[in-house]
PDB file of C-alpha atoms and ligand atoms in Angstrom:
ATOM      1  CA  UNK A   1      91.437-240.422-265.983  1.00  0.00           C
ATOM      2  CA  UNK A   2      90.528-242.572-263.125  1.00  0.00           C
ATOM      3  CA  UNK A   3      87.593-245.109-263.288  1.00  0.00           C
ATOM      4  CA  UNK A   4      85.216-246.206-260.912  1.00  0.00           C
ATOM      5  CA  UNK A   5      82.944-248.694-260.924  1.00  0.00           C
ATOM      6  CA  UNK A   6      79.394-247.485-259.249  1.00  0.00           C
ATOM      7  CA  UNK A   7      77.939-250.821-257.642  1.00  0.00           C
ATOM      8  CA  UNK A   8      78.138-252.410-253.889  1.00  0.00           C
ATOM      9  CA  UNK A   9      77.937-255.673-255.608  1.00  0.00           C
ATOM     10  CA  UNK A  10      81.506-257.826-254.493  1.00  0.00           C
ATOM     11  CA  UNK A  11      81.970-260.483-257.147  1.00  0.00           C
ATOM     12  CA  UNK A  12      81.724-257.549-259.601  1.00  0.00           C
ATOM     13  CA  UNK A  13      84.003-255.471-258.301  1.00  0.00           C
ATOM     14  CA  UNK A  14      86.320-258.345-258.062  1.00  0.00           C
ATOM     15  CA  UNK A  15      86.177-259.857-261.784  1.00  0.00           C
ATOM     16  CA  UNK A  16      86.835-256.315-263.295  1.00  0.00           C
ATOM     17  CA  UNK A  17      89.216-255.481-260.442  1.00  0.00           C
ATOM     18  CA  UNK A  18      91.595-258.332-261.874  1.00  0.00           C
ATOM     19  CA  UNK A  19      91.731-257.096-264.924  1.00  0.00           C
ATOM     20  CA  UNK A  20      93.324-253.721-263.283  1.00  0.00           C
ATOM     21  CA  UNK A  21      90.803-251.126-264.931  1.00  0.00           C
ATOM     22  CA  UNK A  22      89.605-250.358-261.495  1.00  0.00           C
ATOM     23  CA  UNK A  23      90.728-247.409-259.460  1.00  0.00           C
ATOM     24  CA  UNK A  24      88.007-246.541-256.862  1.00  0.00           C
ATOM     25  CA  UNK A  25      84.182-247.758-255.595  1.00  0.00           C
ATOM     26  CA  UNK A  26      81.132-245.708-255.476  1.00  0.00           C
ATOM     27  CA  UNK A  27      78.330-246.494-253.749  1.00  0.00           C
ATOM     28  CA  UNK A  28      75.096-245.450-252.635  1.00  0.00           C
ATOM     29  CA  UNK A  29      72.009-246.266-250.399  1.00  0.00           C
ATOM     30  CA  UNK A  30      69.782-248.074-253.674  1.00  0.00           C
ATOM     31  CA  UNK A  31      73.421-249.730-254.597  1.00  0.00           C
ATOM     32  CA  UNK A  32      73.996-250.966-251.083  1.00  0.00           C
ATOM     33  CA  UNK A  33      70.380-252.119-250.655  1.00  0.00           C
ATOM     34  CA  UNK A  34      70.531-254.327-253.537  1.00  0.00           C
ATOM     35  CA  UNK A  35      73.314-256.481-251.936  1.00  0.00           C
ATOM     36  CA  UNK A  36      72.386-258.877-248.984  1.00  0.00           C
ATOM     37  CA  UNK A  37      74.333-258.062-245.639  1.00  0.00           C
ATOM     38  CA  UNK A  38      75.221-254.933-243.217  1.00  0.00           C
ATOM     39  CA  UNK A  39      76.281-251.846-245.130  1.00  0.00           C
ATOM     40  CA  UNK A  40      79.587-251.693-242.907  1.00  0.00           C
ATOM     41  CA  UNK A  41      80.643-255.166-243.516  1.00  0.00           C
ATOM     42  CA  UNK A  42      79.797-254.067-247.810  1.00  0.00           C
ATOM     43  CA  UNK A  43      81.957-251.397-247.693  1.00  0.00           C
ATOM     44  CA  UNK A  44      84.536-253.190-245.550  1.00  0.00           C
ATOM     45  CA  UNK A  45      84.628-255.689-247.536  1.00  0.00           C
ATOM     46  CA  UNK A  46      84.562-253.810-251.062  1.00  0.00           C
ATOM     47  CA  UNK A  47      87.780-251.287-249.171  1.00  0.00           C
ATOM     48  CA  UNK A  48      89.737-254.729-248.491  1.00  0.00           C
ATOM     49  CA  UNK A  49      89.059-255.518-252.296  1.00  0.00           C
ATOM     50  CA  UNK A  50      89.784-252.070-254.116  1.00  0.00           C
ATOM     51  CA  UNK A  51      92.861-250.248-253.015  1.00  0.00           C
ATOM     52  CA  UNK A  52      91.413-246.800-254.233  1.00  0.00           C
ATOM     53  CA  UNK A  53      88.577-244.904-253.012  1.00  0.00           C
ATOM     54  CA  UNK A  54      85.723-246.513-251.879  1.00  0.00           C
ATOM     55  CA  UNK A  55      82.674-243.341-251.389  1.00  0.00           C
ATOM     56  CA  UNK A  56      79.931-244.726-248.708  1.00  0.00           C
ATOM     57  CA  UNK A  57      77.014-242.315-248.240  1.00  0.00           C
ATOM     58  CA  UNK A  58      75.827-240.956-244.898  1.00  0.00           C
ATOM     59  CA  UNK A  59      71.783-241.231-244.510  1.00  0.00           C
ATOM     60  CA  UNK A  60      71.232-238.790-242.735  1.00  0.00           C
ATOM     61  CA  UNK A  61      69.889-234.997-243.829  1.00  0.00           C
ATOM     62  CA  UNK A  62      70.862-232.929-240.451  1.00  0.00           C
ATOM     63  CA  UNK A  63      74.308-231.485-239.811  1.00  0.00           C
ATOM     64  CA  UNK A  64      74.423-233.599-236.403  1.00  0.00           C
ATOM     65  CA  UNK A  65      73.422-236.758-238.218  1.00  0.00           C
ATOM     66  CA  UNK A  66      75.675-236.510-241.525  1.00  0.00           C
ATOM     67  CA  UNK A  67      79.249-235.538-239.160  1.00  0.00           C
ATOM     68  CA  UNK A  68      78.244-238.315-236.959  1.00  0.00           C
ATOM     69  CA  UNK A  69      77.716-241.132-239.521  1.00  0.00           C
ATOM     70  CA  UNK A  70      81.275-239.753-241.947  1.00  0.00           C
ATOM     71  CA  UNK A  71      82.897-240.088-238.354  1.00  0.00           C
ATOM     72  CA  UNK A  72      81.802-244.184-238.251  1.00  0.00           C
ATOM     73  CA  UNK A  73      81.982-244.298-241.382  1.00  0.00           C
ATOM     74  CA  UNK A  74      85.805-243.380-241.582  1.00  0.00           C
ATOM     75  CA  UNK A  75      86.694-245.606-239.275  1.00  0.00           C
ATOM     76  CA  UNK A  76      85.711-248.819-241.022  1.00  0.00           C
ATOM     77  CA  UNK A  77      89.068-248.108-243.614  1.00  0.00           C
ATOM     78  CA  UNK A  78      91.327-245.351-244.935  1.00  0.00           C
ATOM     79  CA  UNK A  79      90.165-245.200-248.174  1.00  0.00           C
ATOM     80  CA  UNK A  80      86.834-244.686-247.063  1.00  0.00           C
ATOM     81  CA  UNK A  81      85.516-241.416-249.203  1.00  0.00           C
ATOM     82  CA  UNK A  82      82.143-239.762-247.061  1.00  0.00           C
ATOM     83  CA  UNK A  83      79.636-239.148-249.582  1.00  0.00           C
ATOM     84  CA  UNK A  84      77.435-236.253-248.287  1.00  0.00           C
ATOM     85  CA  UNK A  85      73.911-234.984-250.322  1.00  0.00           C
ATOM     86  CA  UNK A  86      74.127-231.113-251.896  1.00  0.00           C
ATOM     87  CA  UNK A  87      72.112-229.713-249.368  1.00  0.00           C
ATOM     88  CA  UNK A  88      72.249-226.889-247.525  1.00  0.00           C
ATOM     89  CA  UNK A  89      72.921-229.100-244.195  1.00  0.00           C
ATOM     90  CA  UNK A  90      75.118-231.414-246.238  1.00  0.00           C
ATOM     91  CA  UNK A  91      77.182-227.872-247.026  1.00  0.00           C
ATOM     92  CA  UNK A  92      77.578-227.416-243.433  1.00  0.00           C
ATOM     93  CA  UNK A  93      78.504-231.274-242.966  1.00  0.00           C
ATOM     94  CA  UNK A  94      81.420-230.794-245.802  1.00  0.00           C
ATOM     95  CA  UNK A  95      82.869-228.226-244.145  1.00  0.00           C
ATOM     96  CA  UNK A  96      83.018-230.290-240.467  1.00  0.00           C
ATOM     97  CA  UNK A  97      83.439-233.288-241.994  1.00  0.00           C
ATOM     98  CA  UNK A  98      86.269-232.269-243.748  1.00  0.00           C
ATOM     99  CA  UNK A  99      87.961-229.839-241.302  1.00  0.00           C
ATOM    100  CA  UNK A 100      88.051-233.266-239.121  1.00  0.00           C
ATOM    101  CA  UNK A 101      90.425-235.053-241.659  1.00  0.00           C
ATOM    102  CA  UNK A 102      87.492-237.154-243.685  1.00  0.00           C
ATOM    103  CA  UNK A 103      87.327-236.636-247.325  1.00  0.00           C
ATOM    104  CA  UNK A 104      84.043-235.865-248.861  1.00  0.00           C
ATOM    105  CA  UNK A 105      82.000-236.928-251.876  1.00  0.00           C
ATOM    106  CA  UNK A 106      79.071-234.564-252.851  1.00  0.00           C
ATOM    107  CA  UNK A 107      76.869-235.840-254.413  1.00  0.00           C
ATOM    108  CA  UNK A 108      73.716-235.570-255.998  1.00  0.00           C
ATOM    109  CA  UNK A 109      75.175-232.137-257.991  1.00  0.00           C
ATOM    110  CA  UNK A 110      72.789-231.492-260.351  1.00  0.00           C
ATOM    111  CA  UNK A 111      74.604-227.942-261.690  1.00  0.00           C
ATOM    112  CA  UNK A 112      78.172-226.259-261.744  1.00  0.00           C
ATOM    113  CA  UNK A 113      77.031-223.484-259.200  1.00  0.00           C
ATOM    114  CA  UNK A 114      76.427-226.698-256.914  1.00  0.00           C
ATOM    115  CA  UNK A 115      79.496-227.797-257.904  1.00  0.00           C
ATOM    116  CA  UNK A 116      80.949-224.760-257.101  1.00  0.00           C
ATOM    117  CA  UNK A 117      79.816-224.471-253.760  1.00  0.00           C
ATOM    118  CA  UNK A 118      80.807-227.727-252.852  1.00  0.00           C
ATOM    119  CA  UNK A 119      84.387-227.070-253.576  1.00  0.00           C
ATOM    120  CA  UNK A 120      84.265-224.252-251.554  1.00  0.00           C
ATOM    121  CA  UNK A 121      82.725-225.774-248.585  1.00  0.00           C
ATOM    122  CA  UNK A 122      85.712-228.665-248.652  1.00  0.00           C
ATOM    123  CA  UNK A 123      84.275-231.617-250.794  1.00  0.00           C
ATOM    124  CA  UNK A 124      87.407-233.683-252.147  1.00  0.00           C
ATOM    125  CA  UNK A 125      84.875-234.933-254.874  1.00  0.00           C
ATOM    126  CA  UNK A 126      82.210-233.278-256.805  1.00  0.00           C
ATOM    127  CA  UNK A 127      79.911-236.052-258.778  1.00  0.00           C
ATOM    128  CA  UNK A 128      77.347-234.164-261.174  1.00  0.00           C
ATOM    129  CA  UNK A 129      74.732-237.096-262.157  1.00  0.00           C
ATOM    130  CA  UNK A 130      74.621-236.522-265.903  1.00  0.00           C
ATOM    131  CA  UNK A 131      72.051-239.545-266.567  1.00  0.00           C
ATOM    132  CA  UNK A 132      69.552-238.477-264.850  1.00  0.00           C
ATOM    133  CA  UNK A 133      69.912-234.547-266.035  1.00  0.00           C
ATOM    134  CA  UNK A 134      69.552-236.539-269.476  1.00  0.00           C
ATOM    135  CA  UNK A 135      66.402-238.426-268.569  1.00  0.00           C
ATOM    136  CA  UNK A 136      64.750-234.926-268.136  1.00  0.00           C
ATOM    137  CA  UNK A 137      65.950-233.271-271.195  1.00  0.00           C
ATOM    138  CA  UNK A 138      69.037-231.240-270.135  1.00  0.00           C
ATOM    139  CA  UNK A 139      72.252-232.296-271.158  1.00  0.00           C
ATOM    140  CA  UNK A 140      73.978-233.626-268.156  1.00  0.00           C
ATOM    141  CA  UNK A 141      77.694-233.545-270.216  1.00  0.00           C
ATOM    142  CA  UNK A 142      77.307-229.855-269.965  1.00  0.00           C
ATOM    143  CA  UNK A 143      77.503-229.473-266.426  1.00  0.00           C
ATOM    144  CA  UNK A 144      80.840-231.821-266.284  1.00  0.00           C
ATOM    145  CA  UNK A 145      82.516-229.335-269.905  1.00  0.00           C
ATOM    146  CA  UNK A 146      81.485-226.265-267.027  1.00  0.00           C
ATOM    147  CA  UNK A 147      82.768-227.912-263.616  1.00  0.00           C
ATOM    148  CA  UNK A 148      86.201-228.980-265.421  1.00  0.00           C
ATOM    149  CA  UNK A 149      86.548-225.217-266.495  1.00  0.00           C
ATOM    150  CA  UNK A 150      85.580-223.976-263.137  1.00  0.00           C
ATOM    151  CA  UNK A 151      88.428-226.407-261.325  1.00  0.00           C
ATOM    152  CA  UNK A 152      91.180-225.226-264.074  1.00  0.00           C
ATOM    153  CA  UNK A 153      89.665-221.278-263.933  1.00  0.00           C
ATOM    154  CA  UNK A 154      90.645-221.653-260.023  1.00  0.00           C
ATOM    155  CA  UNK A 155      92.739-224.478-259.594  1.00  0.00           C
ATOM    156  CA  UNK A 156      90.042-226.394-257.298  1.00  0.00           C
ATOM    157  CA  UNK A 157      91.475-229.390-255.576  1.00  0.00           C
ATOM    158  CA  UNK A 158      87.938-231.078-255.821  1.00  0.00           C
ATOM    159  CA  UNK A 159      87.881-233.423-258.896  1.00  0.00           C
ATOM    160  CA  UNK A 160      85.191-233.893-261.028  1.00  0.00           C
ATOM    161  CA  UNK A 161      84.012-237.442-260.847  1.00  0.00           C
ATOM    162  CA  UNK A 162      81.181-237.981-263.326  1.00  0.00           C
ATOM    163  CA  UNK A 163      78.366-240.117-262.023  1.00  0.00           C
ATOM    164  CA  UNK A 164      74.597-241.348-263.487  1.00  0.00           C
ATOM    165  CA  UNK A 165      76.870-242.925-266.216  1.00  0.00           C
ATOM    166  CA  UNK A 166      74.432-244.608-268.530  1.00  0.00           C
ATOM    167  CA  UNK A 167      76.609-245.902-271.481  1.00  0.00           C
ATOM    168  CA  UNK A 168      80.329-245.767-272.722  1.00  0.00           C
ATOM    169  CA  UNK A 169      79.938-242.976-274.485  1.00  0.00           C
ATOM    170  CA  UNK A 170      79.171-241.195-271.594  1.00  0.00           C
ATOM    171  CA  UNK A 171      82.931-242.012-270.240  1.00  0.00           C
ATOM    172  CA  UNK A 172      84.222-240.930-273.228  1.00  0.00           C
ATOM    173  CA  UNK A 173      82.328-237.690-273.184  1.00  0.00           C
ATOM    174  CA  UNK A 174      83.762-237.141-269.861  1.00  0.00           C
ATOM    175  CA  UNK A 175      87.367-238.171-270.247  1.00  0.00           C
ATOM    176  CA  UNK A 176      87.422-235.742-273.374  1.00  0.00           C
ATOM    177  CA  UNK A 177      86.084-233.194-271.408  1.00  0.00           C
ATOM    178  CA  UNK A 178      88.764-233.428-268.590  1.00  0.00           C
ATOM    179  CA  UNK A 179      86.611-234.854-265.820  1.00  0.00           C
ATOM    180  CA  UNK A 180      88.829-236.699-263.610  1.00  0.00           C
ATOM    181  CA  UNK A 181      87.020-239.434-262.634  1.00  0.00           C
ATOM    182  CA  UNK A 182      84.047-241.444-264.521  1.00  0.00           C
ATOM    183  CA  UNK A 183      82.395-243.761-262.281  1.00  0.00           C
ATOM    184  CA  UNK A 184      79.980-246.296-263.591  1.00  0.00           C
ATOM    185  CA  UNK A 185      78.039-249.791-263.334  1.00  0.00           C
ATOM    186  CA  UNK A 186      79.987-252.680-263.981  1.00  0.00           C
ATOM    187  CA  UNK A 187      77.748-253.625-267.264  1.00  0.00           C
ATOM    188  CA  UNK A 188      79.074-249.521-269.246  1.00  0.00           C
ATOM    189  CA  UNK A 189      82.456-251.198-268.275  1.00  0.00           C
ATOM    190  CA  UNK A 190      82.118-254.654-269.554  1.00  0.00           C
ATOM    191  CA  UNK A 191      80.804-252.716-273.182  1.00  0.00           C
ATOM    192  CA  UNK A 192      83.774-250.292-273.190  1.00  0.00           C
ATOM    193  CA  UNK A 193      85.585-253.960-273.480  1.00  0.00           C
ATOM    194  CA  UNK A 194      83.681-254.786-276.433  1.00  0.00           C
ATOM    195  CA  UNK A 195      83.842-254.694-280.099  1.00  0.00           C
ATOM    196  CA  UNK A 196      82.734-256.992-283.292  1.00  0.00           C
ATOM    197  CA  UNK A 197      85.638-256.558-285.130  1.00  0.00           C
ATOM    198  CA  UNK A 198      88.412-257.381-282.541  1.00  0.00           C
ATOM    199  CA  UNK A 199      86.364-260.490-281.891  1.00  0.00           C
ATOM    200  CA  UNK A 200      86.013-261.091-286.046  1.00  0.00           C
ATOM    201  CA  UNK A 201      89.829-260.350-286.065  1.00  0.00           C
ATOM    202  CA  UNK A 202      90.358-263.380-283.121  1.00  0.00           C
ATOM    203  CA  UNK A 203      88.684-265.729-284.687  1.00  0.00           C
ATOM    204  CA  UNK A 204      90.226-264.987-288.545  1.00  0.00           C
ATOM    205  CA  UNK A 205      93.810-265.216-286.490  1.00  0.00           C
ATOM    206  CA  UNK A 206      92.840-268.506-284.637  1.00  0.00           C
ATOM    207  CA  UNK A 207      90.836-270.110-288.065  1.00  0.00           C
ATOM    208  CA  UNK A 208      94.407-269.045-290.074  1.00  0.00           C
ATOM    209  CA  UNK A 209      96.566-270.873-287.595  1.00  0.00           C
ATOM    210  CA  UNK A 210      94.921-273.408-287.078  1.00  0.00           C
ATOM    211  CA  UNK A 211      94.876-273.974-291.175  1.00  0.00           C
ATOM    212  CA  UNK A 212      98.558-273.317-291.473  1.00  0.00           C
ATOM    213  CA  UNK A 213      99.244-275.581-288.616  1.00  0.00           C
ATOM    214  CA  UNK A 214      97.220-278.231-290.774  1.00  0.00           C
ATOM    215  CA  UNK A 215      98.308-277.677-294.174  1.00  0.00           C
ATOM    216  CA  UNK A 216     102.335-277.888-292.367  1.00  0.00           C
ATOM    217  CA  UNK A 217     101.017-281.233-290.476  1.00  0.00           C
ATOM    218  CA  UNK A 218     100.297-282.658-294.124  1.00  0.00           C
ATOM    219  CA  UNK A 219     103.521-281.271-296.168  1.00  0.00           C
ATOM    220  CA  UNK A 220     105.483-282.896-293.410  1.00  0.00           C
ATOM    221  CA  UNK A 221     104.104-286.428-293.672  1.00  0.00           C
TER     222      UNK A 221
HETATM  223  C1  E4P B 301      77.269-241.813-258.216  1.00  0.00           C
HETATM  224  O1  E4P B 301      78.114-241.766-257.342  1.00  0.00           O
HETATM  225  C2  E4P B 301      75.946-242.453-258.050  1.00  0.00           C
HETATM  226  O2  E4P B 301      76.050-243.563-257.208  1.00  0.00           O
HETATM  227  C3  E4P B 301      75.367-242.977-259.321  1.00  0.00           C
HETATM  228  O3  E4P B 301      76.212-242.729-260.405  1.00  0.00           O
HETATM  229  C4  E4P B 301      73.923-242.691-259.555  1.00  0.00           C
HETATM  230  O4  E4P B 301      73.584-243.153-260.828  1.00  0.00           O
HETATM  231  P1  E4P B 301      72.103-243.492-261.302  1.00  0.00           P
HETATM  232  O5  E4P B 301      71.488-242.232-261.825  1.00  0.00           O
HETATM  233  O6  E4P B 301      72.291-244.505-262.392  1.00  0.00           O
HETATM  234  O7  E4P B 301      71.365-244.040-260.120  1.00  0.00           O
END
């Protein structure tokens, strides 16, 4: 399973991207406004950083609009992913966009038939948002368990790349339903790091040496 960290912000990308956990970006227009600078020079520079995927998102909502921005957009670096809004127009914009050579992210998939259609229309990516289908009751895990079925049923090239990830047991909930992709804010990944007893285990291991190393020290003198 590949994971992607969902945030525009550099020096975040960077410290996890050293520890190699970090296959692919994913941005968006709130992500990108957070960060001071030009959205090109972001993603450039976040492209130059990551060696995966890197999903910008067009702002546009007309057919004309959406090509025209994945066009500029795909310029700026090869593994520039076009994220494009499940829309009817964005549908359309898929299809162009990715007869033209650009890959596409869809995004803001809310349900498998959405899902469905998006594969259909030429999306690389399909990212169901299951934190917000949470937030309003319905469990958003659900729609990942029935895209992952839908992409084995027909052996869909579109992966599944889970997005709206709130917590790490969200990105365990995808990876053991099959998603291929999780991606999610640098904090869920900095947790999935974390656990009391491996740090109660360090310091036992360190307080033991360091005793041994001691109680040696005093034999020998
Ligand atoms: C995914 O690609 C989106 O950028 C993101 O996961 C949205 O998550 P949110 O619901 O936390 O804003």
């Amino acid at each position: 399973m590949k994971l992607f960290l969902d945030t525009a912000n550099l020096a975040q990308i960077k410290r996890l991207n050293q520890m190699g956990v970090v296959d692919g970006v994913t941005t968006n227009p709130t992500l990108v406004a957070k960060e001071p600078g030009e959205f090109e020079e972001i993603v450039s520079a976040i492209c130059r950083e990551v060696k995966g995927d890197v999903s910008a998102e067009v702002v546009s909502t007309n057919f004309e609009g959406m090509v025209a921005e994945a066009k500029r957009l795909s310029t700026i670096a090869a593994n520039v992913v076009v994220k494009v809004p499940m829309i009817p127009e964005g549908l359309r914009a898929t299809k162009a966009i990715s007869q033209a050579g650009i890959r596409v992210n869809m995004t803001l998939v809310f349900s498998a038939n959405q899902g469905l259609l998006a594969a259909k229309a030429g999306a690389s990516f399909i990212s169901p948002f299951i934190g917000r289908l949470d937030d309003i009751g319905q469990r958003g895990m659900e729609v990942v368990e029935d895209l992952v079925k839908i992409r084995d049923n027909y052996h869909l090239k579109a992966e599944v790349l889970v997005g709206s990830i709130r917590h790490p047991q969200h990105v365990l909930e995808a990876a053991k339903a099959g998603a291929d992709i999780a991606t999610m804010p640098p904090e869920v990944m900095e947790k999935m790091m974390q656990h009391p007893l491996t740090d109660a285990g360090l310091k036992r291991f360190l307080e033991d040496w360091e005793k041994a190393k001691k109680a040696k020290a005093s034999i020998t003198v």
